[in-house]
Coordinates of C-alpha atoms in Angstrom, one line a residue:
M198 CA -30.4 -44.2 31.0
L199 CA -27.7 -45.3 32.8
Y200 CA -24.8 -47.8 31.6
I201 CA -24.8 -50.8 34.0
D202 CA -21.8 -53.2 33.4
E203 CA -21.8 -56.8 34.4
K204 CA -20.9 -56.4 37.8
G205 CA -23.8 -54.2 38.2
Y206 CA -21.7 -50.8 38.4
V207 CA -22.4 -47.7 36.6
D208 CA -20.6 -45.8 34.3
A209 CA -21.5 -42.3 34.3
E210 CA -19.5 -39.1 34.6
R211 CA -21.6 -38.0 37.5
I212 CA -21.1 -41.0 39.4
V213 CA -18.1 -41.8 41.6
V214 CA -18.1 -45.9 41.9
K215 CA -16.9 -46.6 45.6
I216 CA -18.0 -50.5 46.2
F217 CA -18.4 -51.7 49.8
N218 CA -19.0 -55.3 49.5
T219 CA -20.0 -55.3 53.2
I220 CA -23.2 -54.0 52.7
E221 CA -23.9 -56.3 49.5
R222 CA -26.2 -59.3 50.2
G223 CA -28.1 -61.5 47.6
K224 CA -28.8 -61.3 44.1
L225 CA -31.0 -58.1 43.4
R226 CA -33.6 -59.8 40.9
K227 CA -36.4 -57.1 40.4
V228 CA -36.4 -53.5 41.1
N229 CA -39.8 -52.1 42.0
G230 CA -38.8 -49.3 44.0
I231 CA -36.6 -46.6 45.1
I232 CA -35.9 -45.4 48.7
V233 CA -34.5 -41.8 49.5
H234 CA -32.6 -41.8 53.0
Q235 CA -30.6 -39.7 55.2
T236 CA -27.7 -40.9 56.6
G237 CA -27.8 -40.0 60.6
G238 CA -24.4 -38.9 60.4
P239 CA -22.2 -35.7 59.3
S240 CA -20.3 -36.5 56.4
A241 CA -19.7 -39.1 53.6
E242 CA -16.7 -40.3 55.3
S243 CA -18.6 -41.2 58.3
A244 CA -21.1 -43.4 56.3
F245 CA -18.0 -45.1 54.3
N246 CA -16.3 -45.8 57.8
N247 CA -19.9 -47.5 59.0
Y248 CA -20.0 -49.4 55.5
K249 CA -16.5 -50.8 56.1
N250 CA -18.1 -53.0 58.9
K251 CA -18.7 -56.5 57.9
G252 CA -22.3 -57.2 58.1
A253 CA -23.1 -53.3 58.0
N254 CA -26.1 -51.9 56.6
G255 CA -26.2 -49.5 53.4
A256 CA -27.9 -48.6 50.6
H257 CA -26.9 -48.7 46.4
F258 CA -26.1 -44.7 46.3
L259 CA -24.9 -42.0 48.6
I260 CA -25.0 -38.2 48.2
A261 CA -22.3 -35.9 50.0
K262 CA -23.1 -32.7 51.1
D263 CA -21.4 -31.2 47.9
G264 CA -23.8 -33.4 45.5
A265 CA -21.3 -35.8 44.6
I266 CA -23.0 -38.8 44.1
Y267 CA -21.1 -42.2 45.0
Q268 CA -22.2 -45.8 44.1
T269 CA -21.5 -48.0 47.0
A270 CA -23.3 -51.3 46.3
S271 CA -23.8 -53.5 42.8
L272 CA -27.0 -52.8 41.4
Y273 CA -27.5 -56.2 40.9
K274 CA -27.1 -57.0 44.7
V275 CA -29.3 -56.6 47.6
A276 CA -28.4 -53.9 49.8
N277 CA -29.9 -53.8 53.4
H278 CA -31.6 -50.2 53.7
V279 CA -35.2 -50.6 54.3
G280 CA -35.7 -52.7 57.7
N281 CA -39.0 -54.0 58.6
I282 CA -41.8 -52.7 56.4
R283 CA -45.0 -51.2 57.2
S284 CA -48.3 -52.6 56.2
R285 CA -49.4 -50.8 53.1
C286 CA -52.8 -51.6 53.0
L287 CA -53.2 -50.1 56.7
M288 CA -51.0 -47.1 55.6
E289 CA -53.5 -46.2 52.9
M290 CA -56.5 -47.2 54.7
R291 CA -57.7 -49.9 52.1
C292 CA -57.2 -53.5 53.9
S293 CA -60.0 -55.8 53.4
P294 CA -61.8 -57.4 56.5
V295 CA -59.7 -60.2 56.0
E296 CA -56.1 -58.7 55.5
L297 CA -57.1 -56.6 58.7
A298 CA -58.1 -59.8 60.6
K299 CA -54.5 -61.3 59.6
I300 CA -52.4 -58.6 60.4
K301 CA -54.3 -57.0 64.0
P302 CA -52.4 -59.2 66.0
F303 CA -48.8 -58.2 65.0
L304 CA -49.6 -54.1 64.5
N305 CA -47.0 -53.6 67.3
Q306 CA -44.9 -56.7 66.5
Y307 CA -42.9 -54.8 63.1
K308 CA -40.9 -57.9 62.7
Q309 CA -43.5 -60.5 61.7
L310 CA -45.8 -57.9 60.4
S311 CA -43.0 -57.0 58.1
R312 CA -43.0 -61.1 57.3
I313 CA -46.6 -61.0 56.5
E314 CA -46.2 -58.1 54.3
Q315 CA -43.2 -59.5 52.3
K316 CA -44.8 -62.3 51.3
K317 CA -47.5 -60.2 49.2
T318 CA -46.8 -59.3 45.8
Y319 CA -45.6 -55.5 44.6
P320 CA -47.3 -53.3 44.4
E321 CA -49.7 -54.6 47.3
R322 CA -46.8 -54.1 49.8
Y323 CA -44.0 -51.5 50.1
P324 CA -40.9 -52.1 48.5
A325 CA -38.4 -54.2 50.6
N326 CA -35.0 -54.8 50.7
F327 CA -35.2 -57.7 48.0
D328 CA -36.7 -55.4 45.5
S329 CA -35.5 -51.8 45.9
I330 CA -32.7 -49.5 45.2
G331 CA -31.5 -47.3 48.1
I332 CA -30.2 -43.9 47.9
E333 CA -28.4 -42.2 51.0
I334 CA -28.1 -38.3 51.6
V335 CA -25.4 -37.3 54.2
G336 CA -27.6 -35.4 56.8
K337 CA -28.1 -36.0 60.5
P338 CA -30.7 -35.2 63.0
E339 CA -30.4 -31.4 64.1
S340 CA -32.5 -31.4 67.2
G341 CA -35.1 -33.5 68.9
E342 CA -34.6 -37.6 69.7
G343 CA -36.0 -40.8 68.7
E344 CA -38.7 -41.1 66.3
N345 CA -39.3 -37.2 66.9
A346 CA -35.9 -36.1 66.0
I347 CA -35.4 -33.4 63.1
Y348 CA -33.2 -33.8 60.4
E349 CA -31.3 -31.1 58.6
K350 CA -32.6 -29.9 55.8
V351 CA -31.1 -31.7 52.2
N352 CA -29.2 -28.9 50.5
D353 CA -29.5 -27.6 47.0
A354 CA -26.6 -29.4 45.4
Q355 CA -27.8 -32.7 47.2
N356 CA -31.3 -32.5 45.8
S357 CA -30.1 -31.5 42.4
S358 CA -28.1 -34.7 42.2
L359 CA -31.0 -36.6 43.8
K360 CA -33.6 -35.5 41.0
W361 CA -30.8 -36.3 38.6
L362 CA -30.0 -40.0 39.9
V363 CA -33.9 -41.0 40.8
N364 CA -34.9 -39.6 37.3
Q365 CA -31.7 -42.1 35.3
L366 CA -32.9 -45.0 37.9
S367 CA -36.4 -44.5 37.0
D368 CA -35.8 -44.6 33.1
T369 CA -33.2 -47.3 33.6
F370 CA -35.2 -50.0 35.7
N371 CA -38.7 -48.5 34.7
V372 CA -39.7 -47.6 38.2
S373 CA -42.4 -44.9 38.1
M374 CA -42.2 -41.7 40.5
A375 CA -45.1 -43.1 42.2
D376 CA -42.8 -46.0 43.3
V377 CA -40.3 -43.8 44.8
F378 CA -40.6 -43.2 48.5
R379 CA -39.1 -41.7 51.7
H380 CA -37.8 -44.0 54.4
P381 CA -40.1 -43.4 56.9
E382 CA -43.2 -44.0 54.5
V383 CA -42.3 -47.5 54.3
S384 CA -40.6 -48.3 57.5
Y385 CA -40.5 -47.3 61.1
K386 CA -37.9 -44.7 60.9
V387 CA -37.4 -40.8 62.4
K388 CA -40.8 -39.1 60.6
T389 CA -38.4 -36.3 59.4
E390 CA -36.1 -38.6 57.5
A391 CA -35.6 -37.1 53.8
G392 CA -38.2 -34.9 54.4
T393 CA -37.0 -32.3 52.5
A394 CA -35.7 -34.1 49.6
K395 CA -36.9 -33.2 46.0
W396 CA -37.1 -35.2 43.2

């Protein structure tokens, strides 16, 4: 279990606190899930440089190539790391006829569909920015383009740190392993992002 101070910062030997207020939004009132990402860039520094920009998107943690874990946002603040969420009942093929009729006109309108989904209670929907913790792993696409790009493999040092961090966060926030997702599972992202992440 992690010790978290009044600012939402973790006090743990394995975590370097390097907060970017530019990626923090409103208050994070409840944690229902953990979302695992890859940065799309070559290094921790490239992500940090992006995080410095006002209004930048980012996650609560970043795992560097050498396995170093950085906390980049307070655990009491929302970070925009998920984007528009998919319809969970549609992805899991369990929508009721009423739900299906409601979402059908918006299947190719991701923003509108996400708004409908966000009104549902968890776990009827996927975790969103306002109720999840994000973990970025440094890694970029090695080949291909767009949605079909192929991300580089998450290395052993990164996976070791990810496993430790997910277990600590799961224990601290009472989040089950069933509520830990790869980014493309819950949102419209490159299919291979975090595909080789292991926890």
